[in-house]
Short mmCIF file of C-alpha atoms in Angstrom, two decimals:
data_model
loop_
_atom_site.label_atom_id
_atom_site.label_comp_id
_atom_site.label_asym_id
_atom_site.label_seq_id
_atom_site.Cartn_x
_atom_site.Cartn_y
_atom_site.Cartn_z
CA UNK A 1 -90.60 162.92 132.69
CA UNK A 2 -92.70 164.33 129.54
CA UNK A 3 -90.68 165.82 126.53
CA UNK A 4 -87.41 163.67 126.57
CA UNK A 5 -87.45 162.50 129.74
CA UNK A 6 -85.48 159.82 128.93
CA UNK A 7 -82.72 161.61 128.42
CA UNK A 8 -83.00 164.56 130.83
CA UNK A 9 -82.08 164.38 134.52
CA UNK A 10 -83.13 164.99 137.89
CA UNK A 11 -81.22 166.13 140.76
CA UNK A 12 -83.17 165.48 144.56
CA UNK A 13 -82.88 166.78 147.78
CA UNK A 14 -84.59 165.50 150.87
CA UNK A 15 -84.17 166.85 154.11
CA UNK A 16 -84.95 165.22 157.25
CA UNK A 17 -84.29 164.66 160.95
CA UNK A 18 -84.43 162.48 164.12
CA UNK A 19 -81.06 161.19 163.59
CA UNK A 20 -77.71 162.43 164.12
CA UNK A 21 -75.22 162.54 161.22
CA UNK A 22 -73.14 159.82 161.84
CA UNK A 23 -76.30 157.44 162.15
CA UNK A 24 -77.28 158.80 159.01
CA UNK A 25 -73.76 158.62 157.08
CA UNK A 26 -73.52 154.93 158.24
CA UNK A 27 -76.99 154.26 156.76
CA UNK A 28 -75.76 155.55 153.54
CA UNK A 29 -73.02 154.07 152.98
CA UNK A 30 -74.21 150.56 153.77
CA UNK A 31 -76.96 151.17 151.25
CA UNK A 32 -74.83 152.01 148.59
CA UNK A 33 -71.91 149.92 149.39
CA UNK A 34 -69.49 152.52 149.31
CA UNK A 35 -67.00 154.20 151.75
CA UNK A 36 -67.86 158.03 153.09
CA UNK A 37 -65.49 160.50 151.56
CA UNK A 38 -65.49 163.89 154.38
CA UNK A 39 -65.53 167.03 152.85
CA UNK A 40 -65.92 168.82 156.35
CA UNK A 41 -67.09 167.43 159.30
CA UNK A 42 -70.82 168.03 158.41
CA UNK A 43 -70.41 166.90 154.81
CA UNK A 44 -70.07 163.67 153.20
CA UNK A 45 -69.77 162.29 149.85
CA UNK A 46 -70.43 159.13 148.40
CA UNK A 47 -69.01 158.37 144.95
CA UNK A 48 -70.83 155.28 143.07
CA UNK A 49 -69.97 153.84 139.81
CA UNK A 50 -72.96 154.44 137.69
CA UNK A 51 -73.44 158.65 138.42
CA UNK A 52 -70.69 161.08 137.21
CA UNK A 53 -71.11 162.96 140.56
CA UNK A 54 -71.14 161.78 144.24
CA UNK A 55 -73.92 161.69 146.77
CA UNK A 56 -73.37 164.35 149.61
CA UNK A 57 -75.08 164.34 153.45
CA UNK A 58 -74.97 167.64 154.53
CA UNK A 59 -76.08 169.70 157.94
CA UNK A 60 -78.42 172.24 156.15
CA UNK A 61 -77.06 175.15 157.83
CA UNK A 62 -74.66 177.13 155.61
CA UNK A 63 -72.35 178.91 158.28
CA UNK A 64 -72.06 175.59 159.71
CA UNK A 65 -70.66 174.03 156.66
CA UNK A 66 -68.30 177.31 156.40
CA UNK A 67 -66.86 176.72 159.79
CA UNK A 68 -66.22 173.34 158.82
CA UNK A 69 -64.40 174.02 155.76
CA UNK A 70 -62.04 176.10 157.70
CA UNK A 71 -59.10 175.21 159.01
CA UNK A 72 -55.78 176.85 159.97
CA UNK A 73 -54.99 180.29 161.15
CA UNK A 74 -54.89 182.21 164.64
CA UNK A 75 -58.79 181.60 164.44
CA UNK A 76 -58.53 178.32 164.42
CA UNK A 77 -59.47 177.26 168.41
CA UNK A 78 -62.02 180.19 167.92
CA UNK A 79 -63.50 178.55 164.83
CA UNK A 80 -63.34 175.01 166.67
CA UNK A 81 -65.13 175.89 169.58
CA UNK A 82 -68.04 177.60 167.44
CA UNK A 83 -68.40 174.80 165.28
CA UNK A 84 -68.59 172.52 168.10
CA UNK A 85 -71.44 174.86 169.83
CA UNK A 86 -73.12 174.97 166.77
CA UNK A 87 -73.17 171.62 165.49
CA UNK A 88 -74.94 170.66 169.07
CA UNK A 89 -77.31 173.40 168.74
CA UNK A 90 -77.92 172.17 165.31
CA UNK A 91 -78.72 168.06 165.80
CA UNK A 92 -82.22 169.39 167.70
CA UNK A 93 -83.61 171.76 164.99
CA UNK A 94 -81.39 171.64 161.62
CA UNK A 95 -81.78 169.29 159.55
CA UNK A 96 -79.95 166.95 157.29
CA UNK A 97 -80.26 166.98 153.63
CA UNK A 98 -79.20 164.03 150.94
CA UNK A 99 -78.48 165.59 147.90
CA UNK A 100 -78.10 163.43 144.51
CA UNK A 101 -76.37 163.91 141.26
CA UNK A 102 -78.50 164.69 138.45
CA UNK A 103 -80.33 161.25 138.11
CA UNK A 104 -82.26 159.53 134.94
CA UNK A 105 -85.94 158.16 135.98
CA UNK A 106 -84.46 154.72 136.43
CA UNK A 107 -82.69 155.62 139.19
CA UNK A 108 -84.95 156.96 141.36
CA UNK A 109 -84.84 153.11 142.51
CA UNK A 110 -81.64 153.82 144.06
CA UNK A 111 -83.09 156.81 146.30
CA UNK A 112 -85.82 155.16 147.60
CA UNK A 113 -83.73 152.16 148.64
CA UNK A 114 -81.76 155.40 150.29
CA UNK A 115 -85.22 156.52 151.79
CA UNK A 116 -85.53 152.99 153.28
CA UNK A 117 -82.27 152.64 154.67
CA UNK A 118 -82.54 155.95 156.46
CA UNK A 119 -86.49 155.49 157.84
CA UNK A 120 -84.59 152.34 159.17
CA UNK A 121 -82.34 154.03 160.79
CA UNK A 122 -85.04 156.34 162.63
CA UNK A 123 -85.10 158.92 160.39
CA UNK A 124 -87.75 161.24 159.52
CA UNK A 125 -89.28 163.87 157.78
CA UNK A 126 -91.94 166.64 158.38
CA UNK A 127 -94.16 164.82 160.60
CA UNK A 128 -91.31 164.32 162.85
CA UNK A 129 -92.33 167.13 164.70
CA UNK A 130 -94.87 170.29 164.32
CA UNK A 131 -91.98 172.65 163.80
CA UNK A 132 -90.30 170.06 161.07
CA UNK A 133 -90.96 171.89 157.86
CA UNK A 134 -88.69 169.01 155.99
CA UNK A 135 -88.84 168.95 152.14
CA UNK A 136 -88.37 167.38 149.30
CA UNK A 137 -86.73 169.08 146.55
CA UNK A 138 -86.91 168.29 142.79
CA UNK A 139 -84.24 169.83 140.12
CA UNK A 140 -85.39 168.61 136.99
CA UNK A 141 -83.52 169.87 133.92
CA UNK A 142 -85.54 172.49 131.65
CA UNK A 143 -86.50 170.74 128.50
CA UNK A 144 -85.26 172.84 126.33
CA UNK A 145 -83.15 176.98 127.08
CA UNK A 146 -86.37 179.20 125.80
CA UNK A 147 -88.36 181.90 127.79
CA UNK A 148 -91.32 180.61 126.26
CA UNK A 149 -90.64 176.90 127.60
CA UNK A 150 -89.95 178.35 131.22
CA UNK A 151 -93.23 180.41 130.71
CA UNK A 152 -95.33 177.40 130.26
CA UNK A 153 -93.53 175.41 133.20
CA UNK A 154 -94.30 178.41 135.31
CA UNK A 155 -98.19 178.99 134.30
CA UNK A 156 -99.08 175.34 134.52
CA UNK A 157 -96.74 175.45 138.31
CA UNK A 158 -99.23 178.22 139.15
CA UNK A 159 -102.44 176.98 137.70
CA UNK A 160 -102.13 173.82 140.03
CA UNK A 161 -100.08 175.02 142.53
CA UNK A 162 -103.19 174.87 145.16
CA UNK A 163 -104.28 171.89 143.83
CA UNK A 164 -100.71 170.06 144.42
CA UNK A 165 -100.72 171.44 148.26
CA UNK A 166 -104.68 169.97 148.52
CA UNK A 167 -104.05 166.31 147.11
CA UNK A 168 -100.64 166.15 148.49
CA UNK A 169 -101.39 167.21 151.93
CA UNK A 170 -98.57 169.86 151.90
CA UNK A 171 -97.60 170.16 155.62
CA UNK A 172 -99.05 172.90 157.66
CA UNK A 173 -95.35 173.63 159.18
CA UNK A 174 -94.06 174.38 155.42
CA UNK A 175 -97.15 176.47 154.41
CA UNK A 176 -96.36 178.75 157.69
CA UNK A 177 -92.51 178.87 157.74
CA UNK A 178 -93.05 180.34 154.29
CA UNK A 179 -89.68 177.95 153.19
CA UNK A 180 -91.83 177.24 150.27
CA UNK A 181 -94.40 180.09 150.04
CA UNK A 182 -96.87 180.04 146.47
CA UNK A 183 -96.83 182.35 144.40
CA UNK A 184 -99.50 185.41 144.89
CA UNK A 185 -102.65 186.57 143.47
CA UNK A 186 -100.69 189.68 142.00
CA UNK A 187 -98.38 187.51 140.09
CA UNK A 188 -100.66 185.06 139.32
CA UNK A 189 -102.73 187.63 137.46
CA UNK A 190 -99.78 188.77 135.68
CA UNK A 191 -97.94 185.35 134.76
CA UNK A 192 -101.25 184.00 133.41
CA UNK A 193 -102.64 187.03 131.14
CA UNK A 194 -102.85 185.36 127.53
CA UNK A 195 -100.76 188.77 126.44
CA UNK A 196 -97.67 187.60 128.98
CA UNK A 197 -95.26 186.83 126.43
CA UNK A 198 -92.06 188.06 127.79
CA UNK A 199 -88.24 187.76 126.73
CA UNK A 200 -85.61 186.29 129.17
CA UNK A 201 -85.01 189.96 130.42
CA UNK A 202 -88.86 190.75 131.13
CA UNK A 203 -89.32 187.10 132.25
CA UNK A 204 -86.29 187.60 134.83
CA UNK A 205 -86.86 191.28 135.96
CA UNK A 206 -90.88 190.73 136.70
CA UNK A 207 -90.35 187.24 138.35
CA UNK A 208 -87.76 189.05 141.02
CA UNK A 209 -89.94 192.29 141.33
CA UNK A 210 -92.37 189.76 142.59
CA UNK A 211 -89.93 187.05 144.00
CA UNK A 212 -86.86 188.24 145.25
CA UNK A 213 -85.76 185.03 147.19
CA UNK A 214 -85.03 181.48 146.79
CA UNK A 215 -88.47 180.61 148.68
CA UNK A 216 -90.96 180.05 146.93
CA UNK A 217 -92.63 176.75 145.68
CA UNK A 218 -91.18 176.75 141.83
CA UNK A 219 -87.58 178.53 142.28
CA UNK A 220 -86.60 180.10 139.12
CA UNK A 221 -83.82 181.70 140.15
CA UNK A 222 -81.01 178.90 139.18
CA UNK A 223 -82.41 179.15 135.47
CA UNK A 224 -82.41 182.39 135.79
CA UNK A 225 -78.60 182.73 137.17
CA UNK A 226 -77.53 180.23 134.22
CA UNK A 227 -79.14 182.24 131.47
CA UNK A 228 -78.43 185.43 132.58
CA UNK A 229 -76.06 185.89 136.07
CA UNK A 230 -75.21 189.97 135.23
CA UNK A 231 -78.84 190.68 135.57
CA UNK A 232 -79.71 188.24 138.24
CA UNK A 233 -76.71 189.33 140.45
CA UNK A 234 -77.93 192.97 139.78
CA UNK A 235 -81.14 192.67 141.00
CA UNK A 236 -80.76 189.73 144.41
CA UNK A 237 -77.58 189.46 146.16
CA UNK A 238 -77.75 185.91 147.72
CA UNK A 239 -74.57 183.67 147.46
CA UNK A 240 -76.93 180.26 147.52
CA UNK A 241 -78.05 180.84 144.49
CA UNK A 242 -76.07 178.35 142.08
CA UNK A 243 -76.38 179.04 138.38
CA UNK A 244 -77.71 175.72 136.84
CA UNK A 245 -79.96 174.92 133.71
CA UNK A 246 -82.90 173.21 136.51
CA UNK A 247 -86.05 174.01 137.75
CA UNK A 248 -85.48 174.39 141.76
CA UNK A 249 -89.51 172.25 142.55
CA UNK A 250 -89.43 172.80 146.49
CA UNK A 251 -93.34 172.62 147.75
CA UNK A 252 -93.17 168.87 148.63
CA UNK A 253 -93.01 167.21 152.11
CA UNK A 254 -90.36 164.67 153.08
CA UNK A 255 -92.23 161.90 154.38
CA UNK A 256 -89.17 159.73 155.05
CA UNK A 257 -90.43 157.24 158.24
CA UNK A 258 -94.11 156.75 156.50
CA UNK A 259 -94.74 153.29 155.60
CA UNK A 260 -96.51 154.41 152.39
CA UNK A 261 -94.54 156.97 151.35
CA UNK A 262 -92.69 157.12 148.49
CA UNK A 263 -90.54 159.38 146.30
CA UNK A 264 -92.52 158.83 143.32
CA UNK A 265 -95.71 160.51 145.19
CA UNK A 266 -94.48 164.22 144.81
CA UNK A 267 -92.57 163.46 141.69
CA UNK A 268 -95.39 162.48 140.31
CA UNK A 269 -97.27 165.93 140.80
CA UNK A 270 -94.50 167.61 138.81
CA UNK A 271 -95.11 165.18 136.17
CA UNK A 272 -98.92 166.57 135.99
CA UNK A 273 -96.86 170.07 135.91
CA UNK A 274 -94.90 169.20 132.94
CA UNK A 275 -97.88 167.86 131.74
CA UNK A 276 -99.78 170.55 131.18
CA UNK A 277 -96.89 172.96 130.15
CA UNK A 278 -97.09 170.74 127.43
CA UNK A 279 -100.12 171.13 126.40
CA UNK A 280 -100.79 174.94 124.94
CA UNK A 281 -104.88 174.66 124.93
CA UNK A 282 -105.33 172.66 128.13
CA UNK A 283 -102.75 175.41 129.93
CA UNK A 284 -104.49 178.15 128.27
CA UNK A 285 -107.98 176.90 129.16
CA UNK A 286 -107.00 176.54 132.81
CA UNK A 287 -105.05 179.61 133.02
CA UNK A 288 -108.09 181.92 131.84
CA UNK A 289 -110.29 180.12 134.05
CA UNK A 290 -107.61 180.80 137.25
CA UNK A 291 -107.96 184.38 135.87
CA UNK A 292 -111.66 184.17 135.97
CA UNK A 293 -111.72 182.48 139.62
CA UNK A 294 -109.53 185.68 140.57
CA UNK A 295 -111.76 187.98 139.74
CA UNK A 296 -114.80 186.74 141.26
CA UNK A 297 -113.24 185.03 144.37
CA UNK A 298 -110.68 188.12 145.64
CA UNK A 299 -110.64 186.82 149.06
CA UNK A 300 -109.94 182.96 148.79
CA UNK A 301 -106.87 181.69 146.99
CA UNK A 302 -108.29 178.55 146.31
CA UNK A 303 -112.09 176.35 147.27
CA UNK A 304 -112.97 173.15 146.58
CA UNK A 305 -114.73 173.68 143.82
CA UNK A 306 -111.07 175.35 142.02
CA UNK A 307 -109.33 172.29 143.52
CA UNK A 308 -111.99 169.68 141.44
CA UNK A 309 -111.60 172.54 138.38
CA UNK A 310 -107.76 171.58 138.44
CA UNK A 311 -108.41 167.62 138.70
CA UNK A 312 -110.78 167.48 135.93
CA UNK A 313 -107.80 169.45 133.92
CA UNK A 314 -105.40 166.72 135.21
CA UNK A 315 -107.68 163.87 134.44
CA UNK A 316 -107.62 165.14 131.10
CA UNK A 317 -106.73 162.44 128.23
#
């Protein structure tokens, strides 16, 4: 990470299929060395010594995981039966997610020995199948609580954001599920006016006008929820949203099964992100020239000759 990035951390989630959840909990734990804790039957936790909080598997289906946090009660058989049902259903077209504790750079070692021990257990990611829109997610602390900071994070997000899918080769099945959808040409034009200089308030209530869901490529809405819940909660009513002080960075692919895959290869695109928030006359230079592209390319989000604009900016000493 740029700006501290010694000292901030990283939480990761990475979703992926072709196993079933035992296979995948056994895999775990023998690459950690550590004994499953269940939380429900489709969660697991895995407590190590050297991270405050545990590793969880999960099923990522959220009334699953409510059915299997409930127990007791005249319902009970009902509940048990559903779950069952469910969980079947669920092994052919959910998938499962590892989520980590907030993580320092130097232990990204540790989750792509976890990526390894799972591809060797048959896992894998998007290009398991062409409805497989698997991802991996990136929740990288904000460098510092300011609207200005999350400004810049968000205009250099949007400046590249059709260069990452182009050198990353952003799966087709993510693009059209819309699980990670960019941001669009009206809000681009907005976000990137050299005059956009919004408070928290205007920052929050014009990214929800324009984004009122979790899914979208850059997910605000945790910072948002941590520096101001009353207004977030009065504006989107959706229970997943978990107040935290973390960029939610959800456009990559899982690629989990790929022999040269790795989890530095997306990270490292929200490195170039970071990059260039950091940077107040590279952004601005590249942010009046997306404004310019705009204008005289209305019809095509991004061409070749945008995508080589964005690497020269990225090649930039």
């Amino acid at each position: 990470m740029t700006n501290g990035s010694d000292k901030r951390r990283v939480g990761i989630e990475i979703e992926f299929g072709n196993i079933d959840f035992e296979t995948a909990k056994a895999a775990i734990a023998a690459t950690l060395d550590v004994a499953p804790a269940a939380v429900s039957e489709f969660e697991v936790d895995f407590a190590t010594s050297n991270t405050e909080w545990p590793y969880r598997l999960e099923v990522d289906w959220e009334l699953l995981k409510a059915l299997g946090r409930t127990d007791g009660g005249p319902l009970d058989e009902l509940r048990r039966h559903t779950a069952d049902a469910l969980g079947s259903l669920s092994e052919n077209w959910v998938p499962l997610e590892l989520v980590t504790p907030p993580l320092s750079r130097r232990d990204f070692a540790q989750v792509q020995a976890l990526c390894d021990g799972l591809a060797s257990a048959g896992a894998l990611g998007t290009q398991s199948s062409v409805l497989a829109a698997y991802g991996t997610h990136f929740n990288p602390e904000i460098p510092d609580p300011t609207a200005s900071t999350v400004l810049a994070h968000l205009r250099a997000f949007i400046a590249l954001q059709h260069w990452i899918v182009v050198t990353q080769e952003i799966d087709l099945s993510r693009r059209a599920t819309r699980y990670a959808a960019l941001f669009d040409r009206g809000f681009e034009a907005l976000v990137l006016r050299p005059d956009y200089r919004p408070d928290w308030t205007q920052l929050i209530v014009d990214y929800i006008e324009h984004n009122p869901t979790r899914n979208r490529a850059l997910d605000l809405l945790p910072v948002f929820a941590h520096v101001d819940e009353p207004l977030l909660r009065r504006r989107i009513d959706d229970p997943r949203i978990k107040s935290r002080p973390t960029y939610h960075y959800r456009l990559s692919d899982c690629r989990i099964g790929e022999p040269a895959w790795t989890i530095d290869k997306p990270w490292r695109c929200w490195l170039e992100v970071e990059r260039l928030a950091g940077d107040a006359d590279r952004l601005d230079t590249l942010a009046r020239a997306r404004l310019d592209y705009l204008g005289k390319a209305p019809l095509r989000a991004a061409s070749e000759q945008w995508i080589q604009q964005c690497q020269t900016a990225v090649d930039a000493p």
